[in-house]
PDB file of C-alpha atoms and ligand atoms in Angstrom:
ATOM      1  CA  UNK W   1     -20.960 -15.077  -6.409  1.00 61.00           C
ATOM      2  CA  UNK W   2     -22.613 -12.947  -9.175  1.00 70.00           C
ATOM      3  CA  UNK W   3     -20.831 -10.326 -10.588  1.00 77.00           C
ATOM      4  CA  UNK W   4     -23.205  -7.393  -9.055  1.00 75.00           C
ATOM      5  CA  UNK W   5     -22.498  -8.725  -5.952  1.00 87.00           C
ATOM      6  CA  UNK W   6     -18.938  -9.029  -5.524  1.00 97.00           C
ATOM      7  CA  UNK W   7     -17.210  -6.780  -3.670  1.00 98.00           C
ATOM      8  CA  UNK W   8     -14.574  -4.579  -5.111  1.00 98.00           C
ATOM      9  CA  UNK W   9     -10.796  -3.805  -3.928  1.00 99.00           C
ATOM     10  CA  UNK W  10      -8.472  -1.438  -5.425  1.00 99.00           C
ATOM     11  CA  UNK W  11      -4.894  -2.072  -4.426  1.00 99.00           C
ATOM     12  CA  UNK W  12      -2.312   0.974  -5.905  1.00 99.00           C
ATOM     13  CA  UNK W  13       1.114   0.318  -6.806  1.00 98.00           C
ATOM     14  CA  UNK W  14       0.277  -3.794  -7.433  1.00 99.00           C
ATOM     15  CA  UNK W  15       2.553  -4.292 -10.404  1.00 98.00           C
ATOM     16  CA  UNK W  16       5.102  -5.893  -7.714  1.00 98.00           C
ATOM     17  CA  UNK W  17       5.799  -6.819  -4.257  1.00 98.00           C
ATOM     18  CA  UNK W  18       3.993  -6.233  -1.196  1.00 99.00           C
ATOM     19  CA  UNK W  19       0.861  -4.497  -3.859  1.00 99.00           C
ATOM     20  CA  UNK W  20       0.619  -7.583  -6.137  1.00 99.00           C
ATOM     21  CA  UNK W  21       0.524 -10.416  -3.324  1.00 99.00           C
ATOM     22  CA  UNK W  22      -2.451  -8.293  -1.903  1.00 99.00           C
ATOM     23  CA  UNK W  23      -4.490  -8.027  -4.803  1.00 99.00           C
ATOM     24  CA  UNK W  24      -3.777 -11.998  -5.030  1.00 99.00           C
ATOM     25  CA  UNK W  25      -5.069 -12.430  -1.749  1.00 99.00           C
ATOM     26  CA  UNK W  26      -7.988 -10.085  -1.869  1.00 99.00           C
ATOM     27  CA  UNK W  27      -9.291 -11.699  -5.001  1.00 99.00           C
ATOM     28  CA  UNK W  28      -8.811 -15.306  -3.259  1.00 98.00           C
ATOM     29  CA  UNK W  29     -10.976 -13.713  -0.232  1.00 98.00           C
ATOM     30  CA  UNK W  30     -13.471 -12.772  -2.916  1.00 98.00           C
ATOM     31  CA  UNK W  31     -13.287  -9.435  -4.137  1.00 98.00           C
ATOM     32  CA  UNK W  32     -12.724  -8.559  -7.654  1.00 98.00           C
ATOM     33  CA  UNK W  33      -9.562  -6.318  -7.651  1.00 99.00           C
ATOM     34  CA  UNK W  34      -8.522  -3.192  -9.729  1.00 99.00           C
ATOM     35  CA  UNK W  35      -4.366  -3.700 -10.057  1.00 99.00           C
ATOM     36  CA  UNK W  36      -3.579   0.016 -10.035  1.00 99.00           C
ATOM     37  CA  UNK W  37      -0.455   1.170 -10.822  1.00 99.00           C
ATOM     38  CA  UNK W  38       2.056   3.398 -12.874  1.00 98.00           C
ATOM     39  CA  UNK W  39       2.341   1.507 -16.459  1.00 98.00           C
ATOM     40  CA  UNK W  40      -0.806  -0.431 -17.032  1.00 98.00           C
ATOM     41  CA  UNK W  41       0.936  -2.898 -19.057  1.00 98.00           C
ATOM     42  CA  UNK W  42       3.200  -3.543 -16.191  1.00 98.00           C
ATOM     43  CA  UNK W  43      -0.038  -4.636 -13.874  1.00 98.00           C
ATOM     44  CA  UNK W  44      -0.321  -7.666 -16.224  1.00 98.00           C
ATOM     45  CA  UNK W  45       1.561 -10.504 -14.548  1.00 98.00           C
ATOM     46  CA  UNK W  46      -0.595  -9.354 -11.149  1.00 98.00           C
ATOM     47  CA  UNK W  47      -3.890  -9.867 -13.344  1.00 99.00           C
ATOM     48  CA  UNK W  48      -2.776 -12.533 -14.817  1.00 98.00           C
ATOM     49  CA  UNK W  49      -2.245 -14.332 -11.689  1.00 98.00           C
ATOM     50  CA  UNK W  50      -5.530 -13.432 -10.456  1.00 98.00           C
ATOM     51  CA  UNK W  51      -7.474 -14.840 -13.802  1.00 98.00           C
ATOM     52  CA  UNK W  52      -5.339 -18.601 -13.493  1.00 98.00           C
ATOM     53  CA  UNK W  53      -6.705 -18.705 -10.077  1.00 98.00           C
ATOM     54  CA  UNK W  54     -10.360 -18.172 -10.871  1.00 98.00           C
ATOM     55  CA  UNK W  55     -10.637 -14.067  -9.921  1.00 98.00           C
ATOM     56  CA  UNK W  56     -11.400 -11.179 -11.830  1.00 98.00           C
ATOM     57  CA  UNK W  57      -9.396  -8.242 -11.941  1.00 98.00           C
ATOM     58  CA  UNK W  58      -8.889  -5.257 -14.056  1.00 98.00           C
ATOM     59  CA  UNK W  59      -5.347  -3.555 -14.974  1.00 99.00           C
ATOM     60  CA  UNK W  60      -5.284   0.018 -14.560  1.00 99.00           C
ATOM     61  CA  UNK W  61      -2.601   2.503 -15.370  1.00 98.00           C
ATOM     62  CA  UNK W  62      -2.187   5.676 -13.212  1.00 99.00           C
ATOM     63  CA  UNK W  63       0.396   7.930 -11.603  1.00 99.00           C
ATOM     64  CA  UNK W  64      -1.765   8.125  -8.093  1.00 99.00           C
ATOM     65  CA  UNK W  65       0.181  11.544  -7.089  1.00 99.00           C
ATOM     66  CA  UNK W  66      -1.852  12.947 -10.484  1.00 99.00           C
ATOM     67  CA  UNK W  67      -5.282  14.237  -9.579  1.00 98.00           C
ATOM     68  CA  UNK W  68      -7.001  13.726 -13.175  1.00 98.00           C
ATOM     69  CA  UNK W  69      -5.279  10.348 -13.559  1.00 99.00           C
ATOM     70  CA  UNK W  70      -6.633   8.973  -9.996  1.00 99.00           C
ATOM     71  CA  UNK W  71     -10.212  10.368 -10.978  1.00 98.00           C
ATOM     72  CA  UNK W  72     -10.484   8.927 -14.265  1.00 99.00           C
ATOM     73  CA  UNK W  73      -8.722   5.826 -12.916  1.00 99.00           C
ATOM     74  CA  UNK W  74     -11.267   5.309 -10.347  1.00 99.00           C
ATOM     75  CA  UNK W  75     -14.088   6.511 -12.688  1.00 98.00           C
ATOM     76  CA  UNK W  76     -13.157   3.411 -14.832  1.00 98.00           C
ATOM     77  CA  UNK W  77     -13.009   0.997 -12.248  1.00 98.00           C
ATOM     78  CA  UNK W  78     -16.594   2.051 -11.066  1.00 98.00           C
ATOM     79  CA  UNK W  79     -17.611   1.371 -14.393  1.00 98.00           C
ATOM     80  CA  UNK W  80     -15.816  -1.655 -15.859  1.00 98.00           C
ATOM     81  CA  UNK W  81     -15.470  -3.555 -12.869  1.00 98.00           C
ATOM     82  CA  UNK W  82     -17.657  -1.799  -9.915  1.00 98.00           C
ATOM     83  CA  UNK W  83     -17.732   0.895  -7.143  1.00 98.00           C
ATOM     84  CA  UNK W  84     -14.746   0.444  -5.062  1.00 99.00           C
ATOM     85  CA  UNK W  85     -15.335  -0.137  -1.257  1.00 99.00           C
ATOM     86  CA  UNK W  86     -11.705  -1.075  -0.473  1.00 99.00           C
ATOM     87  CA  UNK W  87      -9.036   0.730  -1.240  1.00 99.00           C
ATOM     88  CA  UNK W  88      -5.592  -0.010   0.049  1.00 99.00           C
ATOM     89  CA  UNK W  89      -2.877   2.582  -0.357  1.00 99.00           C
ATOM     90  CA  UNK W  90       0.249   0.596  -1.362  1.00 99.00           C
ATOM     91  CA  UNK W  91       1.804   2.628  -3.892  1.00 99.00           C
ATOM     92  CA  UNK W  92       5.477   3.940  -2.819  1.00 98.00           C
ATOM     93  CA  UNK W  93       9.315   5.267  -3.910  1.00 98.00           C
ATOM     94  CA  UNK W  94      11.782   5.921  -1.770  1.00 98.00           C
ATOM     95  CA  UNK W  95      14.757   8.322  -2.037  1.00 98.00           C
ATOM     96  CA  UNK W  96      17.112   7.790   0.569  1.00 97.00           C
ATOM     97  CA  UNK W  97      19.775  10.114   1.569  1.00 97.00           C
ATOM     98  CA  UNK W  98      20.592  11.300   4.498  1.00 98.00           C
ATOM     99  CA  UNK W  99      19.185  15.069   5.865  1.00 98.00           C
ATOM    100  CA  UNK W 100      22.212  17.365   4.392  1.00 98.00           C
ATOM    101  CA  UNK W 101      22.244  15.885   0.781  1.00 98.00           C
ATOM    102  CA  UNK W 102      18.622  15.022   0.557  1.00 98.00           C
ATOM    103  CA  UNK W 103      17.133  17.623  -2.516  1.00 98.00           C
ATOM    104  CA  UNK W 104      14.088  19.167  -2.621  1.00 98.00           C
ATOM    105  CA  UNK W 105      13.010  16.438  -5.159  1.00 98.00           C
ATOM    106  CA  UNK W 106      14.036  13.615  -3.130  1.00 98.00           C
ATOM    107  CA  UNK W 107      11.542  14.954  -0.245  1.00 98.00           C
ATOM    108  CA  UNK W 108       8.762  16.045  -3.089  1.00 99.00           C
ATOM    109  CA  UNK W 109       8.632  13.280  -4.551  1.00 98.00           C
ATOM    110  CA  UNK W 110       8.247  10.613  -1.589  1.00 98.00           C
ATOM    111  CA  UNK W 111       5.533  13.401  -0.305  1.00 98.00           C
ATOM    112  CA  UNK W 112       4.101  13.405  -3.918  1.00 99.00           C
ATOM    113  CA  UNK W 113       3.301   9.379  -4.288  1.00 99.00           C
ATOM    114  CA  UNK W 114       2.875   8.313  -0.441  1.00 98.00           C
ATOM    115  CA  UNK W 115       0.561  11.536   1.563  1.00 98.00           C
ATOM    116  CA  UNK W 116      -0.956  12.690  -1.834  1.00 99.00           C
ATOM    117  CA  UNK W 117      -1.554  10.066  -3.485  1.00 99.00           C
ATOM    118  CA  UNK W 118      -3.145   8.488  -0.400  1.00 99.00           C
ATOM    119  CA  UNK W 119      -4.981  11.686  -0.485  1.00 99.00           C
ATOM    120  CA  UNK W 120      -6.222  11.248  -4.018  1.00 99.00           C
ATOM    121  CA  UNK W 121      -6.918   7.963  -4.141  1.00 99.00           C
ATOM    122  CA  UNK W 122      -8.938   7.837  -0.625  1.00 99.00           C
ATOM    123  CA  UNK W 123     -10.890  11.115  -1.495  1.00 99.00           C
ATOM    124  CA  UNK W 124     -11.914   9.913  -4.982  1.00 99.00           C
ATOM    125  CA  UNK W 125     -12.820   6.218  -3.574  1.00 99.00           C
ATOM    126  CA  UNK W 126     -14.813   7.252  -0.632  1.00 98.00           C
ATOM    127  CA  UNK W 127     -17.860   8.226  -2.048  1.00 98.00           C
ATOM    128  CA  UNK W 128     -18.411   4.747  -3.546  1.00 98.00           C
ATOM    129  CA  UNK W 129     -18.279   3.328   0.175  1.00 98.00           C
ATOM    130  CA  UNK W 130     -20.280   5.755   1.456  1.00 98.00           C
ATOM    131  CA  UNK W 131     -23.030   5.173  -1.154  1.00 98.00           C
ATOM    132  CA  UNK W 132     -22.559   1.288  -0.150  1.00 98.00           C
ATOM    133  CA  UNK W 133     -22.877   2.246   4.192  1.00 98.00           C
ATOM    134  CA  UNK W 134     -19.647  -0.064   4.288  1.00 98.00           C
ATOM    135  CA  UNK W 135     -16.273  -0.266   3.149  1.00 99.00           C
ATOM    136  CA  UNK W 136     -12.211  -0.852   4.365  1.00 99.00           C
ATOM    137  CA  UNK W 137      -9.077   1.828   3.503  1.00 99.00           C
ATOM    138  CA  UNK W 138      -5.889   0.123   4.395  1.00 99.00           C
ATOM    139  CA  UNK W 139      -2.970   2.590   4.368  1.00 99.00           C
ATOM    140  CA  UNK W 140       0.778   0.963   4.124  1.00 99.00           C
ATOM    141  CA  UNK W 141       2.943   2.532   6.889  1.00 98.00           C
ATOM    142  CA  UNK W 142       6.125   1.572   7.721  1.00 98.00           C
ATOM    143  CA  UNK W 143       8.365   0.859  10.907  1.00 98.00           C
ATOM    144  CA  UNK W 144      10.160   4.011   9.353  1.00 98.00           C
ATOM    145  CA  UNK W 145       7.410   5.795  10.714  1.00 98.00           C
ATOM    146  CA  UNK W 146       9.393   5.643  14.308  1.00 97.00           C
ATOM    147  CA  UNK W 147      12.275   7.196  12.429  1.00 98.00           C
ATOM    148  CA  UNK W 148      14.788   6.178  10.416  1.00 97.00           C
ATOM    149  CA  UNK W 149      18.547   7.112   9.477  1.00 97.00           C
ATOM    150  CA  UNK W 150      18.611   8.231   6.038  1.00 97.00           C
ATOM    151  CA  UNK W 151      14.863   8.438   5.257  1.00 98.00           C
ATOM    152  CA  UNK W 152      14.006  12.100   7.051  1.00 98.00           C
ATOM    153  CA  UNK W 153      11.590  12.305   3.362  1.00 98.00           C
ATOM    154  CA  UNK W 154      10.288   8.752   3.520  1.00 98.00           C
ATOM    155  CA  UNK W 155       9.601   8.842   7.735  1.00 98.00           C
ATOM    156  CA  UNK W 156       7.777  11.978   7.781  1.00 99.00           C
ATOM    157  CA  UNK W 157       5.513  10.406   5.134  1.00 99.00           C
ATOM    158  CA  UNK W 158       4.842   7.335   6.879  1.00 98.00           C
ATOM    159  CA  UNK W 159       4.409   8.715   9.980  1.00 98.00           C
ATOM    160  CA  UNK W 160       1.649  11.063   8.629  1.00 99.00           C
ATOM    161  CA  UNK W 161      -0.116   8.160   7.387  1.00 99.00           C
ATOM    162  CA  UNK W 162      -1.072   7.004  10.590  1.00 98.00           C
ATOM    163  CA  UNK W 163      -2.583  10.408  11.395  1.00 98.00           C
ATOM    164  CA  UNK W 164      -4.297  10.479   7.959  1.00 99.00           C
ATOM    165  CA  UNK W 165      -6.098   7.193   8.955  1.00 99.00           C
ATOM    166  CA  UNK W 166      -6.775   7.909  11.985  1.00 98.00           C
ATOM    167  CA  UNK W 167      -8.296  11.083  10.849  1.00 99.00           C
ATOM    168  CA  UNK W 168     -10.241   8.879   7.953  1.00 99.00           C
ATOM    169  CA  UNK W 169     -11.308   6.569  10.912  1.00 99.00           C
ATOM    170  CA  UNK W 170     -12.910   9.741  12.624  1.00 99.00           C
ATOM    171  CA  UNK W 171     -15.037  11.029   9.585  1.00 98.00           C
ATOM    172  CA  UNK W 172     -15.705   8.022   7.941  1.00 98.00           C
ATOM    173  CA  UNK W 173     -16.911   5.673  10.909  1.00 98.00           C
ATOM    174  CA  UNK W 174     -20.245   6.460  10.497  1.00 98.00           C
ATOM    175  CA  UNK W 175     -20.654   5.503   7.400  1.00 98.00           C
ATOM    176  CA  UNK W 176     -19.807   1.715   7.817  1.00 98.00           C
ATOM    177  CA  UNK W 177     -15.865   2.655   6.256  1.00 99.00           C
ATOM    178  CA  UNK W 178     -13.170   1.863   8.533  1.00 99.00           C
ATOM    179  CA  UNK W 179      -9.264   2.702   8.243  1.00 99.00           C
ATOM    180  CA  UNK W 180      -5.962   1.165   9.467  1.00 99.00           C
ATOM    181  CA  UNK W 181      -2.578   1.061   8.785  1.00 98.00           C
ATOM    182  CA  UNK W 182       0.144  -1.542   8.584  1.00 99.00           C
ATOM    183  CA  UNK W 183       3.383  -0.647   8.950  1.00 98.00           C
ATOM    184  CA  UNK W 184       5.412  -3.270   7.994  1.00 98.00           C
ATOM    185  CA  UNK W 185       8.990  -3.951   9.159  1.00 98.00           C
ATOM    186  CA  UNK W 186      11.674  -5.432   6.666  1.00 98.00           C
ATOM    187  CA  UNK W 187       9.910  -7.281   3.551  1.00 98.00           C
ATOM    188  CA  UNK W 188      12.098  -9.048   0.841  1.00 98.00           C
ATOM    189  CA  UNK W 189      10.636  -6.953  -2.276  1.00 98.00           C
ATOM    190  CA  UNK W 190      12.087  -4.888  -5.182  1.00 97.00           C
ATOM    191  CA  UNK W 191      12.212  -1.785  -3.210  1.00 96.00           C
ATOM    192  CA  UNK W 192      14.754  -3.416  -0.699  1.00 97.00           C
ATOM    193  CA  UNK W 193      16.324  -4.844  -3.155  1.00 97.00           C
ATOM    194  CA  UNK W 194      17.227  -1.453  -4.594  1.00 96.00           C
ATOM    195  CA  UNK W 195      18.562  -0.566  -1.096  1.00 95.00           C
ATOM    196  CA  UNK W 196      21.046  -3.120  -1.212  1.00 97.00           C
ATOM    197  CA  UNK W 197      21.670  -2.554  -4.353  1.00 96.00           C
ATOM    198  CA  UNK W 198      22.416   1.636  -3.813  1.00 94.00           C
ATOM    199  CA  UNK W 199      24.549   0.902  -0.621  1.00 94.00           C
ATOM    200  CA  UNK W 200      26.747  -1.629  -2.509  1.00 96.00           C
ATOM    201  CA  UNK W 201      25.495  -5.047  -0.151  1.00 97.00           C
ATOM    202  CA  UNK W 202      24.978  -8.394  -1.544  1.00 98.00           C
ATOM    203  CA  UNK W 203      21.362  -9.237  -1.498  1.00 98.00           C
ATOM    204  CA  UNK W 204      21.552 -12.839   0.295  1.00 97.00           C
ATOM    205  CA  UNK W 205      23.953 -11.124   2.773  1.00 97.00           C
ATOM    206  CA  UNK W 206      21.938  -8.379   3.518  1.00 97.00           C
ATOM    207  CA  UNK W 207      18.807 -10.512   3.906  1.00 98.00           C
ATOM    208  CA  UNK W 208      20.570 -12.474   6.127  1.00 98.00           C
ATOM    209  CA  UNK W 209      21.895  -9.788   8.711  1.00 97.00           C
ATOM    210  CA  UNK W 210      18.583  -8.147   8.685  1.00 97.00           C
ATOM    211  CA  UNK W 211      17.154 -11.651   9.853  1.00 97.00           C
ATOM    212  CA  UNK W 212      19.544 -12.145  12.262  1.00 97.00           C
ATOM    213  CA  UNK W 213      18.199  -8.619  14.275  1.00 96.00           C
ATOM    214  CA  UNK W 214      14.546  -9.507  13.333  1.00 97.00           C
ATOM    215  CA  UNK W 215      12.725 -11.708  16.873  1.00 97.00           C
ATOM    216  CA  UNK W 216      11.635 -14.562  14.216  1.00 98.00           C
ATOM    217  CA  UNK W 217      14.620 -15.046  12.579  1.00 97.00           C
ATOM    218  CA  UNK W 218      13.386 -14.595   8.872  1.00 98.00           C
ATOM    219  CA  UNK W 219      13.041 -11.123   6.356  1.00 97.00           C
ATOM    220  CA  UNK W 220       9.404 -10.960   5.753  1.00 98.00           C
ATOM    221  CA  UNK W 221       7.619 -11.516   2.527  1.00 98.00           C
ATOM    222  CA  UNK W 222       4.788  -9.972   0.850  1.00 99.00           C
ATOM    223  CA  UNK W 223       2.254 -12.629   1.948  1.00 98.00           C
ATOM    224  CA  UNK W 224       2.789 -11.486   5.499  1.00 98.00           C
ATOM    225  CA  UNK W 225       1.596  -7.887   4.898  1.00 99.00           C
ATOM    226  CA  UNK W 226      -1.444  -9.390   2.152  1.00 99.00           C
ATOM    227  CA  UNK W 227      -2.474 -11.421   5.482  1.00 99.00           C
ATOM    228  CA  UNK W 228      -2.873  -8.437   7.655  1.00 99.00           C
ATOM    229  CA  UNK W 229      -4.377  -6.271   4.904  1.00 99.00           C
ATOM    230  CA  UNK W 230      -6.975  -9.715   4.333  1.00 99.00           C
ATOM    231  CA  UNK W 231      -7.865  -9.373   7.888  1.00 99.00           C
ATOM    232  CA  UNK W 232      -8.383  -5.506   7.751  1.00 99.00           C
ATOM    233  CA  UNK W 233     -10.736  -5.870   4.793  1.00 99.00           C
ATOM    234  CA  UNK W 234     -12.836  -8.809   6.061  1.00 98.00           C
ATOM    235  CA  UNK W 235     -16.281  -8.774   7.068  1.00 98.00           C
ATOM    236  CA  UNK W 236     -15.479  -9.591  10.449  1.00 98.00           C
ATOM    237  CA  UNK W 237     -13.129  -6.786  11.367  1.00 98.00           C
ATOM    238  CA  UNK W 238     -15.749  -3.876  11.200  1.00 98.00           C
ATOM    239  CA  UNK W 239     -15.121  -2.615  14.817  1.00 98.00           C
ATOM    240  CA  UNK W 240     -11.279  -2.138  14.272  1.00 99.00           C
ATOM    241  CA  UNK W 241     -10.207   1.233  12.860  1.00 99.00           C
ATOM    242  CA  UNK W 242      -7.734   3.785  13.442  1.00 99.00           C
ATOM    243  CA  UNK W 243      -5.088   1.329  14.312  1.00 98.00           C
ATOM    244  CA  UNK W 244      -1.493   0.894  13.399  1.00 98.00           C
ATOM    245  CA  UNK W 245      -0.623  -2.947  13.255  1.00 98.00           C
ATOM    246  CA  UNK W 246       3.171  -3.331  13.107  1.00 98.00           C
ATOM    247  CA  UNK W 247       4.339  -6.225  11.250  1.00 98.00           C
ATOM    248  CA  UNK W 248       7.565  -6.298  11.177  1.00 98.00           C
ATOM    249  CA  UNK W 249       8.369  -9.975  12.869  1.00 98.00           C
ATOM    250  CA  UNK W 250       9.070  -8.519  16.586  1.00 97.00           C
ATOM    251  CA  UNK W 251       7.990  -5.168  17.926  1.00 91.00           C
ATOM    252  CA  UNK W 252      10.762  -3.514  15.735  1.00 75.00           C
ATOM    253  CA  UNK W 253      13.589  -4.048  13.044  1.00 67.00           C
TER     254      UNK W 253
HETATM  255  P1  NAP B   1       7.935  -1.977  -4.694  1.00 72.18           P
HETATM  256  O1  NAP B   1       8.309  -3.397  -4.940  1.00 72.18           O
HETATM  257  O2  NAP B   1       8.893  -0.908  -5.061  1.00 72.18           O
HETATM  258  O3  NAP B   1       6.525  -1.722  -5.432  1.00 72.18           O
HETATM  259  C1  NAP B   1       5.932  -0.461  -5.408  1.00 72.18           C
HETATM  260  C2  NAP B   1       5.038  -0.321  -6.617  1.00 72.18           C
HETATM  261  O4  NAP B   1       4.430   0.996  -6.555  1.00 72.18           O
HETATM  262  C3  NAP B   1       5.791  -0.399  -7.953  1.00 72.18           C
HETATM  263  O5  NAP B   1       5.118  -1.250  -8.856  1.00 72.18           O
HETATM  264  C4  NAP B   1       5.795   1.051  -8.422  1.00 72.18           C
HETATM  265  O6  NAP B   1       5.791   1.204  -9.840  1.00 72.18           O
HETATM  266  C5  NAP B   1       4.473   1.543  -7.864  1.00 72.18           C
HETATM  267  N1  NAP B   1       4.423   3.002  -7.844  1.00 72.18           N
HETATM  268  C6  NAP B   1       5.415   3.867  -7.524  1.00 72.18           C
HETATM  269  N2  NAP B   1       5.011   5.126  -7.679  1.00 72.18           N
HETATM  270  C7  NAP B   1       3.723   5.078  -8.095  1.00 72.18           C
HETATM  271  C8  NAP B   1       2.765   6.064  -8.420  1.00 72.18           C
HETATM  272  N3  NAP B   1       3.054   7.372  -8.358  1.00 72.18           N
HETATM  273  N4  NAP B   1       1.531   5.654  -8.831  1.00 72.18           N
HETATM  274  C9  NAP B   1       1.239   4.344  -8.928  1.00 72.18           C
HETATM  275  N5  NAP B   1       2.102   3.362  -8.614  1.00 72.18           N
HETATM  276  C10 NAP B   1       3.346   3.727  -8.211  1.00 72.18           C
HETATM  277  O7  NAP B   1       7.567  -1.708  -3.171  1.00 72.18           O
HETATM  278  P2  NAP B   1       7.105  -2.701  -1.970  1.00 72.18           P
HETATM  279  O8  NAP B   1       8.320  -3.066  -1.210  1.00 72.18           O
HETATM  280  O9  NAP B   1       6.179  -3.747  -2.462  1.00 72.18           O
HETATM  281  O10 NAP B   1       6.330  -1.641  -1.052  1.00 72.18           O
HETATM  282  C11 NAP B   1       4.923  -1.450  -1.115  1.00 72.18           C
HETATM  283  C12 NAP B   1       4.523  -0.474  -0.031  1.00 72.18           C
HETATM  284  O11 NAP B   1       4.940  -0.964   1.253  1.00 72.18           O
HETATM  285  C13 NAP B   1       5.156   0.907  -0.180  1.00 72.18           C
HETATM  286  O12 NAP B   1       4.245   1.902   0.234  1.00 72.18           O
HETATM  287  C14 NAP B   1       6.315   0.840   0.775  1.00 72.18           C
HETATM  288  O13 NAP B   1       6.721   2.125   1.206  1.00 72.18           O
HETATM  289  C15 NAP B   1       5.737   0.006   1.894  1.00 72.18           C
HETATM  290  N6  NAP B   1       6.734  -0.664   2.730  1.00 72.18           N
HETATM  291  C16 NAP B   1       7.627  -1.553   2.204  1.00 72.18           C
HETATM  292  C17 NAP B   1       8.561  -2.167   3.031  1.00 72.18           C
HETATM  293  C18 NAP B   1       9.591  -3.152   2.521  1.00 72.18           C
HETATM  294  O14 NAP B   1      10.454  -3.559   3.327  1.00 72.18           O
HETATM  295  N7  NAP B   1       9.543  -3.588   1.275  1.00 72.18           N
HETATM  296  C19 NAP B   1       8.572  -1.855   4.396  1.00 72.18           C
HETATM  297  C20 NAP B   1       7.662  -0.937   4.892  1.00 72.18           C
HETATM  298  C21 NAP B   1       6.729  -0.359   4.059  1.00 72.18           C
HETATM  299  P3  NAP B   1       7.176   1.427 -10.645  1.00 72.18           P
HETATM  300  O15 NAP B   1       7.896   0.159 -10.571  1.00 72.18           O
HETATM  301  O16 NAP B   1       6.730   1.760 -12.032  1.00 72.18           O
HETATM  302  O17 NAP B   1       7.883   2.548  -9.929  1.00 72.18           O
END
């Protein structure tokens, strides 16, 4: 495929985890892939990767809660690698605690990088897929969206995710764009990692009782959410939007 004619992805918060086994898998489904995230010299293993297996991608550094940053970070993606017609909003923090010690930053924050920079980063991408008549947002929920103890801040933010896609399924439908959510259930990553970590559990044994209350029997891994997003971004999925897909290895964990 020439390089004018390859289709390009923008994955946010790809330095790690669920983020970098996407932009893997988007660039082995074809698309050249911008590996946004906070440091720019941290998105280098991701790109890396993607180069060894034959893809292009492009590192870019930005704080996607920042409005100048995500502009100028989208800006040079147009330009050094080509308009953006996927974008999938990965980038995320949490700050658990539960409601009556949870601070004003711990709810700001999650706010901050999940709804706003969602915001941002869909609003400053969109045009591009308009101009093109086609193009795929994938937004990463979470089965915290259903409520969870602990994350009042982190819930409320996933939650209303799936009403800003649905909303971005509305307006953008016409134009060819469609927009979905995943809201993935327990996935063996850094951020879980740190949750084990903060409540003092070892990280095999926690693995291995969350398993044991997941319907197949394993934690998920990255490459179970990059699968879904695959399928949301493919050619053939153009008359799906506005959905939620759960994944999350039963209906809940
Ligand atoms: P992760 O390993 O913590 O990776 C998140 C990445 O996002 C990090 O590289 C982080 O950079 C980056 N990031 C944070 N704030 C950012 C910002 N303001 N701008 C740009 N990049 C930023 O997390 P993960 O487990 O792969 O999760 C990815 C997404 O899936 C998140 O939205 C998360 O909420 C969601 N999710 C995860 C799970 C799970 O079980 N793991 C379940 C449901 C949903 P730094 O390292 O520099 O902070």
């Amino acid at each position: 495929m020439s390089e004018s004619s390859q289709r390009v992805a923008i994955v946010t918060g790809a330095a790690r985890g669920i983020g970098a086994a996407t932009a893997s898998r988007l660039a082995d489904d074809g698309f050249a892939v911008a590996v946004v995230d906070l440091d720019e010299a941290a998105t280098k293993g991701t790109v890396e990767a993607i180069e060894a297996a034959g893809g292009r991608a492009l590192g870019v550094g930005a704080d996607v809660s920042d409005s100048d940053q995500v502009t100028a970070a989208v800006d040079r993606i147009a330009a050094e690698l080509g308009p953006p017609v996927v974008l999938v909003n990965n980038a995320g923090v949490t700050r658990d605690n539960l409601l009556f010690k949870m601070t004003d930053s711990d709810w700001d924050v999650v706010m901050a990088v999940h709804l706003r920079g969602s915001f941002l980063m869909t609003r400053a991408a969109q045009k591009h897929m308009i101009d093109a008549k086609w193009g795929r947002i994938v937004n990463l929920s979470s089965t915290s969206a259903l409520g969870n103890r602990g994350q009042a801040n982190y819930a409320a933010a996933k939650a209303g995710l799936q009403g800003f896609t649905k909303t971005l399924a509305i307006e953008l439908g016409k134009f060819g764009v469609t927009a979905n959510s995943i809201a993935p259930g327990f996935i063996q990553t850094e951020m879980t990692k740190a949750t084990a970590e903060r409540i003092g559990r070892n990280w095999e044994e926690y693995v291995a009782e969350r398993a044991a209350a997941i319907p197949v029997a394993r934690g998920g891994v990255p490459e179970d959410i990059a699968h879904a997003v695959s399928f949301f971004a493919s050619e053939g999925a153009g008359f799906v939007s506005g959905q939620v897909l759960y994944v999350a290895g039963g209906p809940r964990n």
